[in-house]
Amino acid sequence: MIIDTFISNFMKFKTTDYLGFSEFGHCEPPEAPEKNIQLYIHIPFCRVLCPYCSFHRVAFREDLTRSYYLALRKELEIYEQRGFRFSEIYIGGGTPTILMDELAETLKLIHKLYKPRDISVETNPDTLSKDYFCALADLGVGRVSVGVQTFNDDILKLIGRYEKYGSGDELNDKISYIKNIIGTLNIDMIYNYPVQNSDQLLNDIYILNNIRPDQITFYPLMVSDETIREMKKIMGHHSLRKERLFNEIISENLSPDYSPQSAWCYSLSEAMIDEYITSNEDYAGIGSGAFGLASGSIYANTFSIRRYIKDLRDGKLPVYARKKFSKKELARYIFLMGLFGLKVPRGIFIQRFGKDPWKLLPFECMFFSLIGAMKTTPETLQLTEKGRYYWVIMMREFFTGVNNFRDMSRAEAGIEND
């Protein structure tokens, strides 16, 4: 637990540093890298807001959502005009499938502008139908990620998803019916709810082993400080003490047919992986509240939906926060995210930063080697099985920090008035 606590506190400190943006207001947009990169697109609208979710999301209004999608397509066009090329695209939210006709128009434009190799789309259980999945497949979507979170009816009721999406048995039946329609079906699960026990988690794993989706992502509960207060009213105190135990239960009881693709993602084959993997590449963020990392700078779009729409109507990119990374800050970020995806190719790292990771980041390499989290080969730095939980801790703290930044940005943008 001492190492767990040290890693947790280290990542909290570093996340505060990474998100300490030095520029605010209308910022200079990023320059296009010379190579193909990844793109994240954010759709913030949901019909009902789940209490555990800290992502940038707002209540659905059809008129506002259609105006947003129109602005989003304008942003896609501006990025193409600025020379960006995207090979992999992930559309998340919110609920990207909340208006399928608008999503379809957006996907058609994406194919026209960028001809990407891979497209992933998030959705919720209300779209678990043959018609929805066939439509997504026809639009070139190769991976669909469904937010199930749990099959336990008691927890589903507490987090407001039982009435929205049905019981655990109904979710099981729906997923089993549509799982072979799309190239890669990913099921998103959450563990370490305050009220969750080991038997409930084991039952979730049992159901997943029977369904056998192409991919399963088990996220630890990652909530902002504000969301923790809201969750406490519903479920009680959120403790991290069970997290390691639950992580071990997942690793030990998930079918051996599943192999890790990241610290928290498991696949039956070499499937497309989740949106947090940057594969040592820059990435762009499009949509209100989206983050990007390009040209050595991390940046964020405005969290105000109306400002986002207005800026793009005026032909301006809605970048409102930016920070230029030092060489070492960028190297550390790439090191951490690369190992989250299980390995850092040393040759690619040297090509980008001019030094081997052991020379540029000696403390990090030595520390993670000594605690058994990382092993070094001539070609790569590799995350060990022991190290995967340490990276779960780091990513949990990183995205908790991101969620706190989202809450702050939403408040400053007056998001409740959108």
PDB file of N, CA and C in Angstrom, residues 171-230:
ATOM      1  N   LEU A 171     -29.914  -6.526 -20.482  1.00  0.00           N
ATOM      2  CA  LEU A 171     -28.668  -6.098 -21.129  1.00  0.00           C
ATOM      3  C   LEU A 171     -27.912  -7.299 -21.678  1.00  0.00           C
ATOM      4  N   ASN A 172     -27.859  -8.356 -20.901  1.00  0.00           N
ATOM      5  CA  ASN A 172     -27.200  -9.590 -21.326  1.00  0.00           C
ATOM      6  C   ASN A 172     -27.811 -10.097 -22.630  1.00  0.00           C
ATOM      7  N   ASP A 173     -29.135 -10.161 -22.694  1.00  0.00           N
ATOM      8  CA  ASP A 173     -29.822 -10.663 -23.890  1.00  0.00           C
ATOM      9  C   ASP A 173     -29.555  -9.774 -25.105  1.00  0.00           C
ATOM     10  N   LYS A 174     -29.617  -8.445 -24.894  1.00  0.00           N
ATOM     11  CA  LYS A 174     -29.415  -7.523 -26.014  1.00  0.00           C
ATOM     12  C   LYS A 174     -28.006  -7.633 -26.591  1.00  0.00           C
ATOM     13  N   ILE A 175     -27.000  -7.677 -25.705  1.00  0.00           N
ATOM     14  CA  ILE A 175     -25.610  -7.757 -26.165  1.00  0.00           C
ATOM     15  C   ILE A 175     -25.366  -9.062 -26.905  1.00  0.00           C
ATOM     16  N   SER A 176     -25.893 -10.156 -26.372  1.00  0.00           N
ATOM     17  CA  SER A 176     -25.710 -11.463 -27.011  1.00  0.00           C
ATOM     18  C   SER A 176     -26.311 -11.482 -28.411  1.00  0.00           C
ATOM     19  N   TYR A 177     -27.378 -10.699 -28.606  1.00  0.00           N
ATOM     20  CA  TYR A 177     -28.075 -10.692 -29.896  1.00  0.00           C
ATOM     21  C   TYR A 177     -27.301  -9.924 -30.970  1.00  0.00           C
ATOM     22  N   ILE A 178     -26.611  -8.858 -30.589  1.00  0.00           N
ATOM     23  CA  ILE A 178     -25.991  -7.988 -31.607  1.00  0.00           C
ATOM     24  C   ILE A 178     -24.461  -8.118 -31.673  1.00  0.00           C
ATOM     25  N   LYS A 179     -23.868  -8.982 -30.893  1.00  0.00           N
ATOM     26  CA  LYS A 179     -22.413  -8.911 -30.717  1.00  0.00           C
ATOM     27  C   LYS A 179     -21.603  -9.231 -31.972  1.00  0.00           C
ATOM     28  N   ASN A 180     -22.166  -9.932 -32.944  1.00  0.00           N
ATOM     29  CA  ASN A 180     -21.400 -10.289 -34.143  1.00  0.00           C
ATOM     30  C   ASN A 180     -21.653  -9.374 -35.335  1.00  0.00           C
ATOM     31  N   ILE A 181     -22.404  -8.295 -35.122  1.00  0.00           N
ATOM     32  CA  ILE A 181     -22.738  -7.413 -36.242  1.00  0.00           C
ATOM     33  C   ILE A 181     -21.582  -6.476 -36.578  1.00  0.00           C
ATOM     34  N   ILE A 182     -20.896  -5.980 -35.566  1.00  0.00           N
ATOM     35  CA  ILE A 182     -19.832  -5.002 -35.754  1.00  0.00           C
ATOM     36  C   ILE A 182     -18.480  -5.705 -35.664  1.00  0.00           C
ATOM     37  N   GLY A 183     -17.453  -5.126 -36.241  1.00  0.00           N
ATOM     38  CA  GLY A 183     -16.129  -5.751 -36.232  1.00  0.00           C
ATOM     39  C   GLY A 183     -15.600  -6.017 -34.838  1.00  0.00           C
ATOM     40  N   THR A 184     -15.637  -5.000 -33.974  1.00  0.00           N
ATOM     41  CA  THR A 184     -15.184  -5.132 -32.590  1.00  0.00           C
ATOM     42  C   THR A 184     -16.232  -4.542 -31.672  1.00  0.00           C
ATOM     43  N   LEU A 185     -16.782  -5.378 -30.811  1.00  0.00           N
ATOM     44  CA  LEU A 185     -17.720  -4.907 -29.792  1.00  0.00           C
ATOM     45  C   LEU A 185     -16.983  -4.842 -28.465  1.00  0.00           C
ATOM     46  N   ASN A 186     -16.894  -3.642 -27.900  1.00  0.00           N
ATOM     47  CA  ASN A 186     -16.275  -3.447 -26.588  1.00  0.00           C
ATOM     48  C   ASN A 186     -17.373  -3.169 -25.560  1.00  0.00           C
ATOM     49  N   ILE A 187     -17.253  -3.795 -24.398  1.00  0.00           N
ATOM     50  CA  ILE A 187     -18.163  -3.531 -23.291  1.00  0.00           C
ATOM     51  C   ILE A 187     -17.403  -2.773 -22.215  1.00  0.00           C
ATOM     52  N   ASP A 188     -17.875  -1.575 -21.893  1.00  0.00           N
ATOM     53  CA  ASP A 188     -17.291  -0.778 -20.809  1.00  0.00           C
ATOM     54  C   ASP A 188     -17.935  -1.168 -19.489  1.00  0.00           C
ATOM     55  N   MET A 189     -17.091  -1.496 -18.515  1.00  0.00           N
ATOM     56  CA  MET A 189     -17.550  -1.835 -17.171  1.00  0.00           C
ATOM     57  C   MET A 189     -16.863  -0.918 -16.155  1.00  0.00           C
ATOM     58  N   ILE A 190     -17.523  -0.697 -15.030  1.00  0.00           N
ATOM     59  CA  ILE A 190     -16.946   0.085 -13.935  1.00  0.00           C
ATOM     60  C   ILE A 190     -16.947  -0.776 -12.680  1.00  0.00           C
ATOM     61  N   TYR A 191     -15.845  -0.709 -11.938  1.00  0.00           N
ATOM     62  CA  TYR A 191     -15.797  -1.428 -10.667  1.00  0.00           C
ATOM     63  C   TYR A 191     -15.376  -0.487  -9.541  1.00  0.00           C
ATOM     64  N   ASN A 192     -15.584  -0.943  -8.325  1.00  0.00           N
ATOM     65  CA  ASN A 192     -15.301  -0.203  -7.090  1.00  0.00           C
ATOM     66  C   ASN A 192     -16.343   0.879  -6.805  1.00  0.00           C
ATOM     67  N   TYR A 193     -17.612   0.603  -7.151  1.00  0.00           N
ATOM     68  CA  TYR A 193     -18.695   1.431  -6.618  1.00  0.00           C
ATOM     69  C   TYR A 193     -18.677   1.301  -5.085  1.00  0.00           C
ATOM     70  N   PRO A 194     -19.056   2.330  -4.354  1.00  0.00           N
ATOM     71  CA  PRO A 194     -19.040   2.248  -2.886  1.00  0.00           C
ATOM     72  C   PRO A 194     -19.821   1.068  -2.320  1.00  0.00           C
ATOM     73  N   VAL A 195     -20.926   0.672  -2.976  1.00  0.00           N
ATOM     74  CA  VAL A 195     -21.759  -0.404  -2.449  1.00  0.00           C
ATOM     75  C   VAL A 195     -21.421  -1.769  -3.048  1.00  0.00           C
ATOM     76  N   GLN A 196     -20.486  -1.815  -3.978  1.00  0.00           N
ATOM     77  CA  GLN A 196     -20.207  -3.070  -4.684  1.00  0.00           C
ATOM     78  C   GLN A 196     -19.411  -4.034  -3.795  1.00  0.00           C
ATOM     79  N   ASN A 197     -19.740  -5.328  -3.891  1.00  0.00           N
ATOM     80  CA  ASN A 197     -18.965  -6.341  -3.182  1.00  0.00           C
ATOM     81  C   ASN A 197     -18.351  -7.320  -4.181  1.00  0.00           C
ATOM     82  N   SER A 198     -17.523  -8.222  -3.681  1.00  0.00           N
ATOM     83  CA  SER A 198     -16.789  -9.148  -4.545  1.00  0.00           C
ATOM     84  C   SER A 198     -17.724 -10.061  -5.320  1.00  0.00           C
ATOM     85  N   ASP A 199     -18.786 -10.524  -4.694  1.00  0.00           N
ATOM     86  CA  ASP A 199     -19.720 -11.431  -5.372  1.00  0.00           C
ATOM     87  C   ASP A 199     -20.399 -10.740  -6.556  1.00  0.00           C
ATOM     88  N   GLN A 200     -20.751  -9.476  -6.388  1.00  0.00           N
ATOM     89  CA  GLN A 200     -21.376  -8.738  -7.495  1.00  0.00           C
ATOM     90  C   GLN A 200     -20.402  -8.587  -8.663  1.00  0.00           C
ATOM     91  N   LEU A 201     -19.139  -8.290  -8.362  1.00  0.00           N
ATOM     92  CA  LEU A 201     -18.139  -8.165  -9.416  1.00  0.00           C
ATOM     93  C   LEU A 201     -17.909  -9.510 -10.092  1.00  0.00           C
ATOM     94  N   LEU A 202     -17.811 -10.576  -9.320  1.00  0.00           N
ATOM     95  CA  LEU A 202     -17.618 -11.907  -9.891  1.00  0.00           C
ATOM     96  C   LEU A 202     -18.774 -12.284 -10.808  1.00  0.00           C
ATOM     97  N   ASN A 203     -19.984 -11.899 -10.453  1.00  0.00           N
ATOM     98  CA  ASN A 203     -21.127 -12.196 -11.314  1.00  0.00           C
ATOM     99  C   ASN A 203     -21.053 -11.407 -12.616  1.00  0.00           C
ATOM    100  N   ASP A 204     -20.605 -10.149 -12.544  1.00  0.00           N
ATOM    101  CA  ASP A 204     -20.392  -9.372 -13.772  1.00  0.00           C
ATOM    102  C   ASP A 204     -19.396 -10.082 -14.687  1.00  0.00           C
ATOM    103  N   ILE A 205     -18.308 -10.567 -14.108  1.00  0.00           N
ATOM    104  CA  ILE A 205     -17.280 -11.256 -14.891  1.00  0.00           C
ATOM    105  C   ILE A 205     -17.825 -12.557 -15.470  1.00  0.00           C
ATOM    106  N   TYR A 206     -18.608 -13.286 -14.683  1.00  0.00           N
ATOM    107  CA  TYR A 206     -19.226 -14.537 -15.158  1.00  0.00           C
ATOM    108  C   TYR A 206     -20.096 -14.279 -16.387  1.00  0.00           C
ATOM    109  N   ILE A 207     -20.898 -13.233 -16.336  1.00  0.00           N
ATOM    110  CA  ILE A 207     -21.770 -12.896 -17.473  1.00  0.00           C
ATOM    111  C   ILE A 207     -20.930 -12.537 -18.697  1.00  0.00           C
ATOM    112  N   LEU A 208     -19.889 -11.748 -18.498  1.00  0.00           N
ATOM    113  CA  LEU A 208     -19.034 -11.353 -19.620  1.00  0.00           C
ATOM    114  C   LEU A 208     -18.329 -12.558 -20.240  1.00  0.00           C
ATOM    115  N   ASN A 209     -17.858 -13.476 -19.407  1.00  0.00           N
ATOM    116  CA  ASN A 209     -17.198 -14.676 -19.932  1.00  0.00           C
ATOM    117  C   ASN A 209     -18.149 -15.506 -20.782  1.00  0.00           C
ATOM    118  N   ASN A 210     -19.442 -15.468 -20.446  1.00  0.00           N
ATOM    119  CA  ASN A 210     -20.430 -16.202 -21.240  1.00  0.00           C
ATOM    120  C   ASN A 210     -20.792 -15.476 -22.534  1.00  0.00           C
ATOM    121  N   ILE A 211     -20.895 -14.145 -22.466  1.00  0.00           N
ATOM    122  CA  ILE A 211     -21.223 -13.367 -23.669  1.00  0.00           C
ATOM    123  C   ILE A 211     -20.063 -13.390 -24.663  1.00  0.00           C
ATOM    124  N   ARG A 212     -18.831 -13.278 -24.147  1.00  0.00           N
ATOM    125  CA  ARG A 212     -17.614 -13.233 -24.951  1.00  0.00           C
ATOM    126  C   ARG A 212     -17.617 -12.103 -25.983  1.00  0.00           C
ATOM    127  N   PRO A 213     -17.768 -10.844 -25.536  1.00  0.00           N
ATOM    128  CA  PRO A 213     -17.584  -9.735 -26.474  1.00  0.00           C
ATOM    129  C   PRO A 213     -16.131  -9.691 -26.936  1.00  0.00           C
ATOM    130  N   ASP A 214     -15.887  -9.032 -28.049  1.00  0.00           N
ATOM    131  CA  ASP A 214     -14.524  -8.968 -28.582  1.00  0.00           C
ATOM    132  C   ASP A 214     -13.560  -8.327 -27.601  1.00  0.00           C
ATOM    133  N   GLN A 215     -14.072  -7.415 -26.790  1.00  0.00           N
ATOM    134  CA  GLN A 215     -13.207  -6.620 -25.927  1.00  0.00           C
ATOM    135  C   GLN A 215     -13.972  -6.201 -24.680  1.00  0.00           C
ATOM    136  N   ILE A 216     -13.262  -6.135 -23.565  1.00  0.00           N
ATOM    137  CA  ILE A 216     -13.858  -5.693 -22.302  1.00  0.00           C
ATOM    138  C   ILE A 216     -12.925  -4.672 -21.669  1.00  0.00           C
ATOM    139  N   THR A 217     -13.471  -3.526 -21.282  1.00  0.00           N
ATOM    140  CA  THR A 217     -12.688  -2.508 -20.591  1.00  0.00           C
ATOM    141  C   THR A 217     -13.251  -2.336 -19.189  1.00  0.00           C
ATOM    142  N   PHE A 218     -12.411  -2.594 -18.184  1.00  0.00           N
ATOM    143  CA  PHE A 218     -12.796  -2.457 -16.783  1.00  0.00           C
ATOM    144  C   PHE A 218     -12.153  -1.193 -16.211  1.00  0.00           C
ATOM    145  N   TYR A 219     -12.964  -0.138 -16.069  1.00  0.00           N
ATOM    146  CA  TYR A 219     -12.465   1.094 -15.472  1.00  0.00           C
ATOM    147  C   TYR A 219     -12.705   1.086 -13.960  1.00  0.00           C
ATOM    148  N   PRO A 220     -11.727   1.513 -13.161  1.00  0.00           N
ATOM    149  CA  PRO A 220     -12.056   1.805 -11.767  1.00  0.00           C
ATOM    150  C   PRO A 220     -12.924   3.058 -11.728  1.00  0.00           C
ATOM    151  N   LEU A 221     -13.747   3.193 -10.716  1.00  0.00           N
ATOM    152  CA  LEU A 221     -14.578   4.389 -10.601  1.00  0.00           C
ATOM    153  C   LEU A 221     -13.661   5.609 -10.523  1.00  0.00           C
ATOM    154  N   MET A 222     -13.815   6.528 -11.475  1.00  0.00           N
ATOM    155  CA  MET A 222     -12.970   7.727 -11.550  1.00  0.00           C
ATOM    156  C   MET A 222     -13.891   8.933 -11.550  1.00  0.00           C
ATOM    157  N   VAL A 223     -13.983   9.617 -10.434  1.00  0.00           N
ATOM    158  CA  VAL A 223     -14.926  10.713 -10.317  1.00  0.00           C
ATOM    159  C   VAL A 223     -14.238  11.957  -9.789  1.00  0.00           C
ATOM    160  N   SER A 224     -14.726  13.085 -10.198  1.00  0.00           N
ATOM    161  CA  SER A 224     -14.192  14.359  -9.713  1.00  0.00           C
ATOM    162  C   SER A 224     -14.591  14.569  -8.258  1.00  0.00           C
ATOM    163  N   ASP A 225     -13.979  15.557  -7.627  1.00  0.00           N
ATOM    164  CA  ASP A 225     -14.296  15.857  -6.228  1.00  0.00           C
ATOM    165  C   ASP A 225     -15.781  16.184  -6.063  1.00  0.00           C
ATOM    166  N   GLU A 226     -16.332  16.932  -7.026  1.00  0.00           N
ATOM    167  CA  GLU A 226     -17.747  17.300  -6.962  1.00  0.00           C
ATOM    168  C   GLU A 226     -18.640  16.065  -7.114  1.00  0.00           C
ATOM    169  N   THR A 227     -18.266  15.173  -8.043  1.00  0.00           N
ATOM    170  CA  THR A 227     -19.066  13.972  -8.261  1.00  0.00           C
ATOM    171  C   THR A 227     -18.981  13.026  -7.073  1.00  0.00           C
ATOM    172  N   ILE A 228     -17.841  12.984  -6.397  1.00  0.00           N
ATOM    173  CA  ILE A 228     -17.709  12.156  -5.187  1.00  0.00           C
ATOM    174  C   ILE A 228     -18.743  12.578  -4.155  1.00  0.00           C
ATOM    175  N   ARG A 229     -18.940  13.888  -4.012  1.00  0.00           N
ATOM    176  CA  ARG A 229     -19.935  14.380  -3.054  1.00  0.00           C
ATOM    177  C   ARG A 229     -21.341  13.938  -3.442  1.00  0.00           C
ATOM    178  N   GLU A 230     -21.638  13.972  -4.744  1.00  0.00           N
ATOM    179  CA  GLU A 230     -22.952  13.537  -5.204  1.00  0.00           C
ATOM    180  C   GLU A 230     -23.120  12.031  -5.031  1.00  0.00           C
TER     181      GLU A 230
END
